[in-house]
Short mmCIF file of C-alpha atoms in Angstrom, two decimals:
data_model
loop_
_atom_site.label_atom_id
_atom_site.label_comp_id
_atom_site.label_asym_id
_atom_site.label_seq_id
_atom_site.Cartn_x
_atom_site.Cartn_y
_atom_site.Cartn_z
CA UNK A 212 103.27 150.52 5.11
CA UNK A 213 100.02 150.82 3.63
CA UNK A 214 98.02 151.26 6.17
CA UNK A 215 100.08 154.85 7.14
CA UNK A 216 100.18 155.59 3.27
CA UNK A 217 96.22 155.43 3.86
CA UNK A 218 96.51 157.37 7.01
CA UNK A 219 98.78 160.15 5.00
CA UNK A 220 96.18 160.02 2.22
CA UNK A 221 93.42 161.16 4.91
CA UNK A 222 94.65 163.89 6.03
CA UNK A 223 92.81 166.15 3.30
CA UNK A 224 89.58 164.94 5.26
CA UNK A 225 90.80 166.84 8.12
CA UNK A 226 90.60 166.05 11.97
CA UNK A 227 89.78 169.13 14.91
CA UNK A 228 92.29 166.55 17.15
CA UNK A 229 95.11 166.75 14.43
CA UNK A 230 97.83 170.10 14.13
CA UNK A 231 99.55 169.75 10.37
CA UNK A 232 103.45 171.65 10.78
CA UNK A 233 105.46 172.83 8.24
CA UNK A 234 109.21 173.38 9.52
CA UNK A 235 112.59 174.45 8.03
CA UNK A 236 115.77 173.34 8.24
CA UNK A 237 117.52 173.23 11.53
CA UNK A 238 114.24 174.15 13.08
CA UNK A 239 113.28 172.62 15.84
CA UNK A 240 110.09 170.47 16.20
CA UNK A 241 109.55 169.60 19.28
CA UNK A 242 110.87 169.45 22.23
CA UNK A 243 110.13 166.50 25.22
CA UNK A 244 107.51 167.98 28.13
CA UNK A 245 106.88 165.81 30.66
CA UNK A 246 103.02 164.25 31.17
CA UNK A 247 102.18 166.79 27.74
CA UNK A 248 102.32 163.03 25.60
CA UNK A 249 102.61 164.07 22.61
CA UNK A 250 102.85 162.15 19.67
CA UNK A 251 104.43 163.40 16.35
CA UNK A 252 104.40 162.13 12.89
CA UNK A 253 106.65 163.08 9.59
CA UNK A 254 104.97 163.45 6.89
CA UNK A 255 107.54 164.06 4.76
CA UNK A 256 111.83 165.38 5.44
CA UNK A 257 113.86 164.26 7.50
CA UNK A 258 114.81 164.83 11.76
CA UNK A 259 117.15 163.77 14.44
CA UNK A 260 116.39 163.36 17.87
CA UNK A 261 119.04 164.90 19.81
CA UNK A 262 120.15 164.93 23.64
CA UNK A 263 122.42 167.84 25.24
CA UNK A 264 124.24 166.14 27.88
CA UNK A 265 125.82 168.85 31.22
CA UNK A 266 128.19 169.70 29.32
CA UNK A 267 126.89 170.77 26.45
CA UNK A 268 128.11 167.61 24.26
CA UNK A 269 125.51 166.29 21.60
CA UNK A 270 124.37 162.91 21.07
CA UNK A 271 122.37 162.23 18.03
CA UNK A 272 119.73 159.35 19.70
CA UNK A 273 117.65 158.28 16.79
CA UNK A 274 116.85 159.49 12.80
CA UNK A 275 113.30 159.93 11.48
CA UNK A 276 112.11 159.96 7.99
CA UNK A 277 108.91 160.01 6.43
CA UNK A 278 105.79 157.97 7.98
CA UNK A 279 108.22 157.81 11.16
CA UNK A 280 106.60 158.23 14.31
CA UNK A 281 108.33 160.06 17.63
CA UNK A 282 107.42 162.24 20.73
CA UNK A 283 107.53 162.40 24.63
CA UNK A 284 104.80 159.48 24.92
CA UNK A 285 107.72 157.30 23.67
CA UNK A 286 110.14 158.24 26.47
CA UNK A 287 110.59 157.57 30.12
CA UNK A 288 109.57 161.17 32.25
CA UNK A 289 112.92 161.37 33.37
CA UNK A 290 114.07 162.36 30.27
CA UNK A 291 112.01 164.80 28.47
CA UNK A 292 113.74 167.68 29.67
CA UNK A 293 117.13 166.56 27.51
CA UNK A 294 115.69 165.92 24.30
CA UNK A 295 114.78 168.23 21.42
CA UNK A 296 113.82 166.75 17.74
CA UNK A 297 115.69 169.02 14.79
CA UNK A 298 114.68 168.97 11.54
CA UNK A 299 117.77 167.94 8.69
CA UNK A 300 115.13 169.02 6.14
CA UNK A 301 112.79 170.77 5.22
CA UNK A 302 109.65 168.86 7.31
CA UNK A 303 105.71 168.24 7.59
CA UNK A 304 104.58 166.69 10.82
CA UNK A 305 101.32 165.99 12.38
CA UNK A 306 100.87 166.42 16.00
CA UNK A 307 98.44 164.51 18.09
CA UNK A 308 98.01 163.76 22.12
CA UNK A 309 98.23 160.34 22.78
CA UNK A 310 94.65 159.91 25.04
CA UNK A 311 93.07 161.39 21.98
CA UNK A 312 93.67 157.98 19.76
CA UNK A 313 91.27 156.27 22.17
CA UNK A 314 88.99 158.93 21.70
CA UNK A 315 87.22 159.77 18.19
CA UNK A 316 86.31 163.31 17.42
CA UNK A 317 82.45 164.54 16.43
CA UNK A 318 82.92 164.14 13.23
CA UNK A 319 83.82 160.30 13.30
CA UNK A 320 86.65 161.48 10.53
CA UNK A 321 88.12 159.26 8.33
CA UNK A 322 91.72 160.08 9.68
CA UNK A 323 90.36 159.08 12.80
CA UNK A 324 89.62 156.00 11.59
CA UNK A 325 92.49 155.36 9.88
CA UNK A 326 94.89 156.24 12.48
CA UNK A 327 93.29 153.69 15.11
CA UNK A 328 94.20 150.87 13.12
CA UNK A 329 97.83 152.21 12.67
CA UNK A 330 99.24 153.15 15.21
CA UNK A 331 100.48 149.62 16.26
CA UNK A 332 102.76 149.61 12.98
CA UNK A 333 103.69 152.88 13.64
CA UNK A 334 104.55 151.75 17.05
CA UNK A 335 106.51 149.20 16.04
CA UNK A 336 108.41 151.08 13.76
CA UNK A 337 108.96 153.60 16.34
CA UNK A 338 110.65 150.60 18.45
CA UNK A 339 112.62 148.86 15.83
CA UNK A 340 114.34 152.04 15.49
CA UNK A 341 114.96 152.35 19.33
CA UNK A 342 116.37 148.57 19.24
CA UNK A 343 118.68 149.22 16.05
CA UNK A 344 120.52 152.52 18.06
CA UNK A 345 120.56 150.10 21.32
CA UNK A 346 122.59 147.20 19.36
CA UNK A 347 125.02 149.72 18.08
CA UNK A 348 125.78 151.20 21.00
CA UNK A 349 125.94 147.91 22.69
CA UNK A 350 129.03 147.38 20.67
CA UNK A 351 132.76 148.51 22.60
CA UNK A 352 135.01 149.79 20.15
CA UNK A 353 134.76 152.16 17.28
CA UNK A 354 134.93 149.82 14.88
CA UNK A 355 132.81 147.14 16.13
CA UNK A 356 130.27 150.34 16.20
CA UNK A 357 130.65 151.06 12.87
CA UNK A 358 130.69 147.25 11.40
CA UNK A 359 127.29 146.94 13.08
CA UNK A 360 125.95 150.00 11.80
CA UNK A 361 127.34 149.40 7.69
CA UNK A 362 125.52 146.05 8.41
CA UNK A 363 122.33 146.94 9.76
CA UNK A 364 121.99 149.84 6.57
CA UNK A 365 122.88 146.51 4.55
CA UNK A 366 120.26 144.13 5.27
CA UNK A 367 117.66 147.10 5.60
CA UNK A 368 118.73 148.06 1.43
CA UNK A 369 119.32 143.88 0.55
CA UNK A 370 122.75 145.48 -1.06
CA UNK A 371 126.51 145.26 0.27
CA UNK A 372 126.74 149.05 -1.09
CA UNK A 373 125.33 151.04 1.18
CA UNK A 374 124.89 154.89 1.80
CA UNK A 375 124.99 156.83 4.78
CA UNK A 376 121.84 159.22 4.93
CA UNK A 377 123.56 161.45 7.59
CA UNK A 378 126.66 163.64 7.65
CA UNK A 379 130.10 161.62 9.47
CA UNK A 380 129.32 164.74 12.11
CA UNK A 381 126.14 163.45 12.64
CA UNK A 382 127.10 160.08 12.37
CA UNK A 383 129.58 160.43 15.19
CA UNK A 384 126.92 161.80 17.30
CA UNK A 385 124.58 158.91 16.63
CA UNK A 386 127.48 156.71 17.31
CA UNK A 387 128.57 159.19 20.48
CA UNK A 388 132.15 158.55 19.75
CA UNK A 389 135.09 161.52 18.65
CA UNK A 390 134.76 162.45 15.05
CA UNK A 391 138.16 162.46 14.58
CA UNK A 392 139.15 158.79 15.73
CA UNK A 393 135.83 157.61 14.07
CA UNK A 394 137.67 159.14 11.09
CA UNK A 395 140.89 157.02 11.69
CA UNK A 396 139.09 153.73 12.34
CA UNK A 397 137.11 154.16 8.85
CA UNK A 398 140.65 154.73 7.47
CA UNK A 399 141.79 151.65 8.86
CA UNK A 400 139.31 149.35 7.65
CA UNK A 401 139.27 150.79 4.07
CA UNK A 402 143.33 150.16 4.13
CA UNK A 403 142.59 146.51 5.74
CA UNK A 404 140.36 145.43 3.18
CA UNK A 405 136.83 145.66 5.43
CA UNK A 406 135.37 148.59 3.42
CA UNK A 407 135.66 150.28 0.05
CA UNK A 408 134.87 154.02 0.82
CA UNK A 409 133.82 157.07 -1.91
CA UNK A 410 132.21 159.77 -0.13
CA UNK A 411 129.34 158.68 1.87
CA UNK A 412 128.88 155.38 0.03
CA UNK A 413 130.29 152.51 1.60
CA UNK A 414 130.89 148.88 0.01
CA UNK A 415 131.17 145.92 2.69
CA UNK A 416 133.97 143.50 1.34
CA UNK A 417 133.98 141.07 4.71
CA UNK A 418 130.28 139.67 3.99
#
């Protein structure tokens, strides 16, 4: 992650390519255009990327936090038109085109520079989230969703205690199952010995 710190760090160099955001809570960042290929980056706060399905249903696809990278360029045209990004927090994003990373502006800036040789981490991080929503989803059942989840939060903090950085709204969304029996099945496995629960803090007891 240093090489983004460093790319952070640049920014008070400036770039002509490069639009700095500041946005609110619940305000929305961007939404997905096709062939626009845009590229965002957070800064700092926190954002979901969320899809409106006909009938009006949300699904929470992915969570971004700071140094995250998102945007249409990451997305098949077909689609843009569904998705929106909200901010959770209170947010600072940069916003870039994605033909202008080939392309270095006049002034050969140093956040030019530095965001050349990161935007393959970035990238990646922008897939292994992608991957991590795909295996949970992959899963059948509530619970199975849910085990996968705890466990992926789990390896990613080296701890069996884990907390869950998003409301259990939210994390039914991201899940896109009913609150309500989400609810139940976290019940169950507290009362079958799988989980400890208090609040949003979760303690695996089956690993």
């Amino acid at each position: 992650m240093e090489e983004i710190s460093n790319l952070i760090d640049s920014l008070e160099q400036g770039c002509s390519k490069i639009q700095k955001k500041f946005f609110k809570k619940n305000e929305t960042i961007t939404t997905y255009i096709q062939k626009r290929g845009q590229i965002c980056i957070l800064v700092s706060g926190k954002a979901d990327l969320i899809r409106y399905d006909l009938n009006g249903n949300k699904d929470i696809v992915d969570n971004f936090s700071s140094n995250d990278i998102f945007g249409e360029a990451f997305y098949p045209v077909h689609t843009n038109n569904e998705l929106s990004v909200i901010a959770t927090t209170n947010c600072y994003v940069l916003f870039l085109v994605h033909n202008d990373i080939l392309k270095k502006c006049k002034q050969t800036c140093k956040f030019h520079n530095v965001l050349s040789s990161s935007i393959l981490e970035l990238t990646l991080n922008n897939a292994i989230h992608q991957n991590t929503r795909i295996e949970v989803l992959s899963k059948r059942s509530i619970r199975e969703k849910l085990l996968s989840y705890f466990s992926i939060l789990s390896s990613k903090d080296f701890s069996k205690t884990v907390t869950i950085p998003i409301s259990f709204t939210n994390l039914a969304d991201y899940l896109s199952v009913d609150r309500s029996a989400m609810m139940r099945e976290l019940k169950n496995l507290v009362d079958e010995g799988f989980i400890s629960k208090n609040g949003n803090r979760i303690k695996l007891l089956y690993k």
